[in-house]
Amino acid sequence: MSRLVFTLATLLKFGTSEPTENPPKTPRINPLESEKHKMAKRKPKYVYFFGGGKSEGKAAMKELLGGKGANLAEMSSLGLPVPAGFTITTETCDAYYKLGRKYPSELAPQIDRNIRKLESLTGKTFGKGANPLLVSVRSGAAVSMPGMMDTVLNLGLNDVTIKTMIENSGNERFVWDSYRRFMQMFGDVVLDIEHHDFETALDKVKLARKVENDTDLDTEGLRDVVKAYKNVYKKAKKSFPQDARAQLQLSVNAVFSSWNNARAIKYRQLNDIRGLLGTAVNVQEMVFGNMGNDCGTGVAFTRNPATGINKFYGEFLMNAQGEDVVAGIRTPEPISQLRKYDAKCYKQLLAIRSKLEKHYRDMQDVEFTIEKGTLFMLQTRSGKRTAAAAVKVAIDMMKEGLITEKEAICRVDPKSLDQLLHPQFDTKAEKTADIFATGLPASPGAATGQIVFSAHKAEEWNDMGLPVILVRTETSPEDIGGMDAAKGFLTAKGGMTSHAAVVARGMGKCCVAGAGQCNIDYKKKTLTVGKTVLKEGDWISINGSLGTVYAGKLPTVSPTLTGPFNQIMKLADKHRVLGVRTNTDTPADTAVAVRFGAEGIGLTRTEHMFFEGDRIISMRKMILAEDQTGRKAALKTLLPLQRKDFIGIFKALKGRPATIRFLDPPLHEFVPHDKAGQAEMAKAMGVSPKVIKDKVDSLHEFNPMLGHRGCRLGIYYPSITEMQARAVVEAAYAVPGAKAEIMIPLVGNVGELANQKQIVLDVIAQVKAEMARKGKKKAPPIKIGTMIEVPRGALTADEIAKEAEFFSFGTNDLTQMGCGFSRDDSGRFLKRYVELGIYDNDPFQTLDRGGVGQLISIAVEKGRKTRPDIKLGICGEHGGDPNSIEFCHNVGLDYVSCSPYRVPVARLAAAQAQINNPRKKKAVKKSKKK
Amino acid sequence: MSRLVFTLATLLKFGTSEPTENPPKTPRINPLESEKHKMAKRKPKYVYFFGGGKSEGKAAMKELLGGKGANLAEMSSLGLPVPAGFTITTETCDAYYKLGRKYPSELAPQIDRNIRKLESLTGKTFGKGANPLLVSVRSGAAVSMPGMMDTVLNLGLNDVTIKTMIENSGNERFVWDSYRRFMQMFGDVVLDIEHHDFETALDKVKLARKVENDTDLDTEGLRDVVKAYKNVYKKAKKSFPQDARAQLQLSVNAVFSSWNNARAIKYRQLNDIRGLLGTAVNVQEMVFGNMGNDCGTGVAFTRNPATGINKFYGEFLMNAQGEDVVAGIRTPEPISQLRKYDAKCYKQLLAIRSKLEKHYRDMQDVEFTIEKGTLFMLQTRSGKRTAAAAVKVAIDMMKEGLITEKEAICRVDPKSLDQLLHPQFDTKAEKTADIFATGLPASPGAATGQIVFSAHKAEEWNDMGLPVILVRTETSPEDIGGMDAAKGFLTAKGGMTSHAAVVARGMGKCCVAGAGQCNIDYKKKTLTVGKTVLKEGDWISINGSLGTVYAGKLPTVSPTLTGPFNQIMKLADKHRVLGVRTNTDTPADTAVAVRFGAEGIGLTRTEHMFFEGDRIISMRKMILAEDQTGRKAALKTLLPLQRKDFIGIFKALKGRPATIRFLDPPLHEFVPHDKAGQAEMAKAMGVSPKVIKDKVDSLHEFNPMLGHRGCRLGIYYPSITEMQARAVVEAAYAVPGAKAEIMIPLVGNVGELANQKQIVLDVIAQVKAEMARKGKKKAPPIKIGTMIEVPRGALTADEIAKEAEFFSFGTNDLTQMGCGFSRDDSGRFLKRYVELGIYDNDPFQTLDRGGVGQLISIAVEKGRKTRPDIKLGICGEHGGDPNSIEFCHNVGLDYVSCSPYRVPVARLAAAQAQINNPRKKKAVKKSKKK
């Protein structure tokens, strides 16, 4: 819909959830019930006034007044220059829908009363009289949904008031411009007239007047536009109401209706926004930045939102309205330049910056307008920021004494740290690479991918697993799905506060904006700079920290953790009681994880080691073996290789413990399922292809997830367990300080663990005897434990703990079996489930506390009852998800384990969990670091 | 091994568990620990004496003395004529294995002491002297394992004692015969000399002497045999010990070793015998039934074991040993004829029969020997019986005042009732059919199947799903696997107590034995009677109640429940508190179930209705539909058909409730997966085969068990739920008194049920309005509930109960997900699991109380907490398994539901559960029967 109503301020709010707050606890109860509850308690007050240094609302009333309304009230109470107005509550929106798109009878008189109050405060009359009051009507939910809902400006103009306005302002062109803008916005937003029809009418006038830009139209031209617009209304059989109160009522309807437009619903789903009552409506006296050169408008952040540096940061345009900055026709100037145009207002703005930060104790982003030398604040809210900025702002504010250590820790969204950990371009390679284009460093980081020119294509290719860079002249809210799918964005137009830049920072993706040399042809699907033409699908690399663009792929390196990031991690470690380990299968990954702060390995998947190189041949020989003798011969060739793997991992860990899981996947994963592969395997094995095919067929399972895998393999083929145990034990002897923890997978019955444990114990005894003969008397510490990933395992944890020295919760499988969802198959209907609110989140991403969480709680309680010192951890992918980590903390686990790049995320999330729900520290024994 | 040692008595003990006892509660704790416990408490007494009207043991000491030993002790104490002896305990066997096949030092002196006691009581000297004492050495565990372990008879004979024996007995032939038997048995059983070598040696002597049968050999011949046997020992480099004490020690070793021979291990697995310490060894003075015409041997049941009729029943042979009866050379005579040969002994036997029944309060089977006019009892134990006999004996004994009503109920193994419910031949068809052969009505019932001539083939064909009749000249313990696989047995030789007959009655299979006209050629694989030749694979029908055999297939009919069976069912209904419903999908099956006492339907699988005839076309159209319109059109054609199904079922139920489960299986089950089928479907749908193939491919799932099925279908395609709801509601309106219970499958989250429930409620309201317009004002009662079959569903039962009026536990899926076992894939490794004792039973057959049972307990408790009057049942296949039914009773369910033929089983099992663990009756509301 109308891009014109997409103001800078709303643009800047774009992104996912508020980074400076903990994720909102969406109420688990039926929203209908929670509302009933609230409605019953409070009298039906639907409208809250603000202005004149007073307010009926305050910042804490976000749920009721929306973020915008609550902060306007707060600023007003603080004595900041806020145009007066009133907020119609979110409860009204809720009631509107409940009553079948009708209003409670109390609403109209309350609005009337507040209009009278506003008239009295401003000395103006609403939509008429000698000094007509014009208002803006803006949406504003408790959680920002920028550009998703409707806004109407300049409301109150009509054929009569424009005359008065012209007289009063002495600026006829401005008034006609405002009128035509209002008519278009109203027709488009409120009366559903095709936006296109207005554009066509406007173009005709421009053509007739031989001007190129809207701004080139003079008073006469704008008057023609108004005339033409009236015809558009007529053709659409809609009437433009001259009565301001009618204009207002229809606009309020439109805003409330826009709460449930398709775009808004989709946005809430995408951003996991739930449990809200609806949007509020803010009706506020209009102030104009476009009445002349003593007017202007701008947006600013109290600190740099990309780097966090404590410096006022923003852009402004003189004689302009918000949308002019976005339109990209005039280039906004840096905020520091404002002092040249209006030193008084600039000084006042600096004071407000300081006051707001002290008041809100957080970095703010603000929107302001200067009307004839008077500064007005139109918005404030906590500013979206990159992860780097969030970290720096938190550390700085703590040092400045604005916030406490604990608050600093809680100010950073753990998930966002991901951004800081992702690879950067290799400096050497980047230095020698040819720069293809340069633009603004709009959102830091590096990205390499294939060029796509549309959001649609970005989604499509991403679904196929291709990394894509979205290349657009500029981006708009409609592109949001494709932006989510892309690794990064390159735009030819737009500044540091353009849509692409803001979204990129919010999403933690890298972005180069406003690369003006880039010539983009959507039809031909080409990106041209000079004579170089790149096509759709070509590779490109962009550096959002430098603003540089390269044709082709650039190699990347891991980032280093220094400065504020290092500081916040140290704070997190100081506070958390939950240990953090990592899931790795190679010495290289292990080294990365240790650098990121991993205190050991929580999961090494030994089967990954069987795929590498020639090993798969031995593995297949093992599978093909007719008897134990053949199997043992094949396993004998795997033993030294596996031992070498473990030695490498133990060395990388430098004395930290490693939990090693024995063979888990069904054997059919190791054999080829296609004819060619089977023929090749037959050749390598020296048998006929029929033998291979028969074997592969015999390994087929209807539900392999619930089939012959995990410890069921080791029980059926004890020689596999023997080999793996020997590899671990011999490796542990070979590396001084090695701490091995052998983990038996898929245990649902203590008998399974007892069976496998005995084999391991026998091997330990054998190796010990062999080593003693060689003079190695000191045995390495080896623990034996199990995965808890079968519901039955959790339910019988008391029995299993008799044999297990540790449990590691395999929450992936526990979710599959506990909820009955095949991970490979449930994608389609799980999406629908989340849409319908049956599950709050995809249970494979965020741990299902209600079901899977119960199994974990039961197992923790029963396990500790049998063996009070049992070590408890989690190694499912939930171990890297902050919400799930909070659960692990609350339920009393000793550690979480996650992928190397998630380790810092987990450290921070664990600290936040401890701050929000303190637990005694004694449960955790941190491993000694060297 | 040696068939000669397979006595009549052991033969008659053959079968599964004891029918007159509840299944033994096998200790769940580690057997090693339980033993330690016992060993610590008791002094090491390894040998128990019996004889002379006194005993150190008694019947209750089965676990320690084995069944045989305990009852010999008991009979001895009762003053019955039992040859004196002593029992070496099962604990000794256990100690023997624990000490690495060595004995505790206390054993040898204890044996010596008991031999002296025996010598003193009998006035004989063991293996020497003027009156040599000969003994038998027999195995005997707490649970009968006939023919599985070793036995040695005539022990104490040597080159010296035979001379004394000849002198004393004046029967040289008898002594030589005993000696050669002993030598063969000892060589075979104790010294592991090839049985074949003895046979060859014997055959050579027979050939030289030109005789056909062993019995035709005269004294000289037998002397030659002994000589030849000595050569066999020499060739095998084994020495035959002349010292009786050495013979005894080696024999005891052999018996204890036989506890763990492959056959015995297999037998224990097959019969689910666990937790035993080992076998006892019974050493008993030999008595001989083959010393002359004033000698004899026989077996008898105190009542008829096939019919239960209260009449002494058995067979005997004069001048014979037990194995002579089996050998089939001489035909045994009915027990009533004994009075002709030895009236005194016969009278004495009748008195013993009466005394034993009164003492044991159960039908007994006994083994006896008459030595020179003196009766000796060699064994007594509760007699195996057919289900019909078990029922009749229980009812009769109750009427006779021998046992109480509750005892009568507990005397019948619920599982065995199955036998009484299986089809009989249609009387008309049988009357007009030509009888192919006749034999003894050895085990009642009717069976039709394809002829196989070997146990091996029987197993092989059964695995392929073919019904087989095992046809053998005679059967032997080695055939046990094939007998288990066959529907029935036909033998050419053997009487009512032959191996085949006894096994058949124990297994509840039908058997025609000793059909002498049958000529069986194993090589040619033919069964010939006169000129008719039947080949392997030909169909045959046998009637075990009449002893008739027919070539070809005969039609069968359902049995009627009358007489004692009806009486025991009435008693069961009087006592049980657990309701019994049935799982049926058709009116016909429903009618059968109602006749068997079903109180309603616990599960109707609606998907079965979609496969029939043309319906599959509509179903496939529905699946192929691109949008809701197409889907609804296809569903519209299914609606009247499904409604008709429900009307039929409601009518058959006559006012009893029906739980109707909505569509459950994944849609791919409704489409063809082969090329030809897809081509056909394409033709029927009027689309290209590619469209069908693509659709089928798109429906593919990696783990369909955990995929898009159950309520996930109805949530994704609400129109399916709408159609099914409408069919149920309209059908309920159409049948007066109909009680519908709509069941939503696979609910793991209350949101799923809420979603589907709303659709159903909407349909109910719609139909109600439509019916009201037609003047039908009285709405039928319709309940809405859910399956609990996902672990998460059980764990969140408190939430789900907010929406559900009833729960039905789907224990098949609950086992799959709770234990992580795919039913289709786990067969292979689950078998190993049961062998290893990780699970006591296949958890798909007997409910896994430790895991799945916990989920049920949790759900019951939570469900009732939310909704105290929630109705709770089970509809998994466990609902027909007595052990699982006991659990359902204990955990407080309202009813179980099972297949029609299992309904009587469930009624009886429920009564037994109540008797063993009384529960208040109020929980059950029995449905009104008309």
Coordinates of C-alpha atoms in Angstrom, one line a residue, chain B residues 345-628:
Chain B
C345 CA -3.9 -102.0 42.2
Y346 CA -6.8 -100.5 40.2
K347 CA -8.9 -100.0 43.3
Q348 CA -5.9 -98.5 45.1
L349 CA -5.4 -96.2 42.1
L350 CA -9.0 -95.0 42.3
A351 CA -8.6 -94.2 46.0
I352 CA -5.4 -92.3 45.3
R353 CA -7.2 -90.4 42.5
S354 CA -9.8 -89.3 45.0
K355 CA -7.3 -88.5 47.7
L356 CA -5.1 -86.4 45.4
E357 CA -8.0 -84.4 44.0
K358 CA -9.2 -83.6 47.5
H359 CA -5.7 -82.8 48.7
Y360 CA -4.6 -80.7 45.7
R361 CA -8.1 -79.4 45.0
D362 CA -7.4 -79.7 41.3
M363 CA -7.4 -82.2 38.5
Q364 CA -4.1 -84.1 38.6
D365 CA -2.1 -86.1 36.2
V366 CA -0.2 -89.0 37.6
E367 CA 2.3 -91.5 36.6
F368 CA 2.4 -95.0 38.2
T369 CA 4.3 -98.2 37.9
I370 CA 3.2 -101.7 39.2
E371 CA 6.2 -103.8 40.2
K372 CA 5.2 -107.4 40.9
G373 CA 1.7 -106.4 42.0
T374 CA 2.8 -103.4 44.1
L375 CA 1.6 -99.9 43.0
F376 CA 4.1 -97.1 43.0
M377 CA 3.3 -93.5 42.3
L378 CA 6.1 -91.8 40.3
Q379 CA 4.6 -88.4 39.7
T380 CA 1.6 -86.1 40.3
R381 CA 1.0 -82.6 39.2
S382 CA -1.9 -80.5 38.1
G383 CA -3.0 -81.8 34.7
K384 CA -2.8 -79.9 31.5
R385 CA -6.2 -79.6 29.9
T386 CA -8.0 -78.1 27.0
A387 CA -9.8 -74.8 27.6
A388 CA -13.1 -76.6 27.5
A389 CA -11.9 -79.0 30.1
A390 CA -10.5 -76.2 32.3
V391 CA -13.8 -74.5 32.2
K392 CA -15.8 -77.6 33.0
V393 CA -13.4 -78.7 35.7
A394 CA -13.6 -75.3 37.4
I395 CA -17.4 -75.1 37.3
D396 CA -17.8 -78.8 38.4
M397 CA -15.3 -78.4 41.3
M398 CA -17.0 -75.3 42.4
K399 CA -20.3 -77.1 42.4
E400 CA -18.7 -80.1 44.2
G401 CA -17.6 -77.6 46.9
L402 CA -13.9 -78.4 46.3
I403 CA -13.2 -74.7 45.4
T404 CA -14.8 -71.3 45.8
E405 CA -16.4 -69.2 43.1
K406 CA -13.4 -66.9 43.0
E407 CA -11.0 -69.9 42.7
A408 CA -13.1 -71.3 39.9
I409 CA -12.7 -68.0 38.0
C410 CA -9.0 -68.0 38.6
R411 CA -8.6 -71.7 37.5
V412 CA -9.2 -70.9 33.8
D413 CA -6.4 -69.2 31.8
P414 CA -8.2 -66.4 30.0
K415 CA -5.9 -66.8 27.0
S416 CA -7.0 -70.4 26.5
L417 CA -10.6 -69.3 25.9
D418 CA -9.5 -68.3 22.5
Q419 CA -9.7 -72.0 21.6
L420 CA -13.4 -72.2 22.4
L421 CA -14.2 -69.3 20.2
H422 CA -12.5 -70.3 17.1
P423 CA -14.6 -71.5 14.2
Q424 CA -16.0 -75.0 13.9
F425 CA -16.7 -76.7 10.7
D426 CA -20.1 -75.9 9.3
T427 CA -22.1 -79.0 10.3
K428 CA -24.0 -79.3 7.0
A429 CA -20.9 -79.1 4.9
E430 CA -19.1 -81.6 7.1
K431 CA -22.0 -84.1 6.9
T432 CA -21.9 -84.1 3.1
A433 CA -18.1 -84.1 2.9
D434 CA -16.2 -87.3 2.2
I435 CA -14.1 -88.5 5.0
F436 CA -10.6 -89.0 3.9
A437 CA -9.3 -90.6 7.0
T438 CA -10.2 -91.1 10.7
G439 CA -8.0 -91.1 13.8
L440 CA -8.3 -90.3 17.5
P441 CA -10.0 -87.1 18.5
A442 CA -6.8 -86.0 20.3
S443 CA -7.4 -82.3 20.7
P444 CA -10.8 -80.6 19.8
G445 CA -11.5 -77.9 17.3
A446 CA -11.4 -77.6 13.5
A447 CA -8.5 -76.5 11.3
T448 CA -8.0 -76.1 7.6
G449 CA -4.6 -75.6 6.0
Q450 CA -2.0 -76.7 3.6
I451 CA -0.1 -79.9 4.1
V452 CA 3.5 -79.8 5.2
F453 CA 5.5 -82.8 6.2
S454 CA 8.2 -81.2 8.3
A455 CA 8.4 -78.8 11.2
H456 CA 10.9 -76.7 9.4
K457 CA 8.6 -76.3 6.4
A458 CA 5.7 -75.5 8.7
E459 CA 7.7 -72.6 10.2
E460 CA 8.8 -71.4 6.8
W461 CA 5.3 -71.4 5.2
N462 CA 3.8 -69.9 8.3
D463 CA 6.3 -67.0 8.1
M464 CA 5.0 -66.4 4.6
G465 CA 1.4 -66.2 6.0
L466 CA 0.2 -69.6 4.8
P467 CA -2.0 -71.7 7.1
V468 CA -0.4 -75.1 7.4
I469 CA -1.4 -78.5 8.9
L470 CA 1.6 -80.5 10.1
V471 CA 1.3 -84.1 8.9
R472 CA 3.7 -86.6 10.6
T473 CA 3.9 -90.2 11.3
E474 CA 4.5 -89.1 14.8
T475 CA 5.9 -85.9 16.4
S476 CA 8.8 -85.4 18.7
P477 CA 10.1 -82.6 20.9
E478 CA 12.3 -81.4 18.0
D479 CA 9.2 -80.5 16.1
I480 CA 8.1 -77.9 18.7
G481 CA 8.7 -74.8 16.5
G482 CA 6.8 -76.2 13.6
M483 CA 3.9 -77.3 15.8
D484 CA 3.7 -73.7 17.1
A485 CA 3.5 -72.5 13.5
A486 CA 0.9 -75.0 12.4
K487 CA -2.9 -74.7 12.7
G488 CA -3.3 -78.3 13.6
F489 CA -1.6 -81.8 13.5
L490 CA -2.4 -85.0 11.9
T491 CA -0.4 -88.1 12.9
A492 CA -0.5 -91.6 11.6
K493 CA 0.7 -93.2 14.8
G494 CA 0.3 -92.5 18.5
G495 CA -2.6 -92.5 21.0
M496 CA -4.5 -89.9 23.1
T497 CA -1.4 -89.4 25.2
S498 CA 1.1 -89.2 22.3
H499 CA 3.4 -86.3 21.9
A500 CA 1.2 -84.7 19.2
A501 CA -1.9 -85.1 21.3
V502 CA -0.5 -83.6 24.4
V503 CA 1.2 -80.7 22.7
A504 CA -2.0 -79.9 20.8
R505 CA -4.1 -79.8 23.9
G506 CA -1.5 -77.6 25.6
M507 CA -1.3 -75.2 22.7
G508 CA -5.1 -75.3 22.2
K509 CA -4.7 -76.5 18.6
C510 CA -6.7 -79.2 17.0
C511 CA -5.2 -82.7 16.5
V512 CA -6.2 -86.0 14.9
A513 CA -3.7 -88.6 16.1
G514 CA -3.1 -92.2 15.1
A515 CA -4.9 -92.1 11.8
G516 CA -3.5 -95.5 10.9
Q517 CA -4.8 -95.6 7.3
C518 CA -2.5 -92.7 6.5
N519 CA 0.6 -93.6 4.6
I520 CA 3.2 -90.8 4.8
D521 CA 6.2 -90.7 2.6
Y522 CA 8.5 -88.0 3.7
K523 CA 10.8 -88.3 0.7
K524 CA 8.1 -88.0 -1.9
K525 CA 6.2 -85.6 0.3
T526 CA 2.9 -87.5 -0.1
L527 CA 0.0 -88.5 2.2
T528 CA -1.7 -91.5 0.8
V529 CA -4.9 -93.2 1.9
G530 CA -5.9 -96.0 -0.4
K531 CA -5.6 -94.6 -3.9
T532 CA -5.9 -91.0 -2.9
V533 CA -2.6 -89.2 -2.9
L534 CA -2.3 -85.7 -1.3
K535 CA 0.9 -83.7 -1.9
E536 CA 2.7 -81.0 0.1
G537 CA 0.7 -77.8 -0.3
D538 CA -2.6 -79.6 -0.8
W539 CA -5.5 -78.4 1.4
I540 CA -6.7 -80.6 4.2
S541 CA -9.3 -80.1 6.9
I542 CA -9.2 -81.8 10.3
N543 CA -11.7 -82.1 13.1
G544 CA -10.0 -82.8 16.3
S545 CA -13.3 -83.2 18.2
L546 CA -14.4 -86.1 16.0
G547 CA -11.1 -87.4 14.7
T548 CA -12.1 -86.9 11.1
V549 CA -9.9 -85.8 8.2
Y550 CA -11.2 -84.3 4.9
A551 CA -9.3 -83.5 1.7
G552 CA -9.8 -79.9 0.7
K553 CA -11.2 -76.9 2.5
L554 CA -14.4 -77.1 4.6
P555 CA -16.4 -73.9 5.5
T556 CA -16.4 -72.9 9.1
V557 CA -19.0 -71.2 11.5
S558 CA -18.7 -69.3 14.7
P559 CA -19.1 -71.4 17.9
T560 CA -22.0 -70.8 20.4
L561 CA -21.3 -70.1 24.0
T562 CA -23.3 -72.5 26.2
G563 CA -23.0 -74.7 29.2
P564 CA -20.0 -74.3 31.6
F565 CA -18.5 -71.6 29.3
N566 CA -21.6 -69.5 29.7
Q567 CA -21.5 -70.2 33.4
I568 CA -18.0 -69.1 33.9
M569 CA -18.6 -66.0 31.8
K570 CA -21.6 -65.1 34.1
L571 CA -19.4 -65.5 37.1
A572 CA -16.7 -63.3 35.5
D573 CA -19.3 -60.6 34.8
K574 CA -20.5 -60.8 38.4
H575 CA -17.0 -60.1 39.7
R576 CA -15.4 -57.8 37.3
V577 CA -15.6 -54.0 37.5
L578 CA -13.8 -53.3 34.3
G579 CA -16.0 -52.8 31.3
V580 CA -15.3 -54.8 28.1
R581 CA -15.9 -53.3 24.6
T582 CA -14.8 -54.4 21.2
N583 CA -12.8 -53.0 18.2
T584 CA -14.9 -53.5 15.1
D585 CA -15.5 -51.7 11.8
T586 CA -18.5 -53.6 10.4
P587 CA -22.0 -54.4 11.5
A588 CA -21.3 -58.2 11.1
D589 CA -18.2 -58.1 13.4
T590 CA -20.1 -55.9 15.8
A591 CA -22.9 -58.5 16.0
V592 CA -20.4 -61.3 16.8
A593 CA -18.8 -59.1 19.5
V594 CA -22.1 -58.4 21.1
R595 CA -22.9 -62.1 21.1
F596 CA -19.6 -62.6 22.9
G597 CA -20.6 -60.0 25.5
A598 CA -19.2 -56.7 24.3
E599 CA -20.7 -53.8 26.0
G600 CA -20.1 -51.4 23.2
I601 CA -17.5 -50.4 20.6
G602 CA -14.3 -49.0 21.9
L603 CA -12.8 -48.4 18.5
T604 CA -14.2 -48.2 15.0
R605 CA -11.6 -47.4 12.5
T606 CA -13.4 -45.3 9.9
E607 CA -10.6 -45.4 7.4
H608 CA -11.3 -49.1 6.7
M609 CA -14.5 -47.9 5.2
F610 CA -12.7 -45.9 2.6
F611 CA -11.0 -48.9 1.0
E612 CA -14.2 -50.8 0.1
G613 CA -15.3 -51.0 -3.6
D614 CA -15.7 -47.7 -5.4
R615 CA -15.1 -45.7 -2.2
I616 CA -11.4 -45.7 -2.8
I617 CA -12.0 -43.7 -6.0
S618 CA -13.8 -40.9 -4.2
M619 CA -11.1 -41.1 -1.5
R620 CA -8.4 -40.7 -4.2
K621 CA -10.3 -37.9 -5.8
M622 CA -10.3 -36.2 -2.4
I623 CA -6.6 -36.7 -2.1
L624 CA -5.9 -35.4 -5.6
A625 CA -8.1 -32.3 -5.2
E626 CA -6.2 -29.1 -5.8
D627 CA -8.4 -27.0 -3.5
Q628 CA -11.2 -27.2 -0.9

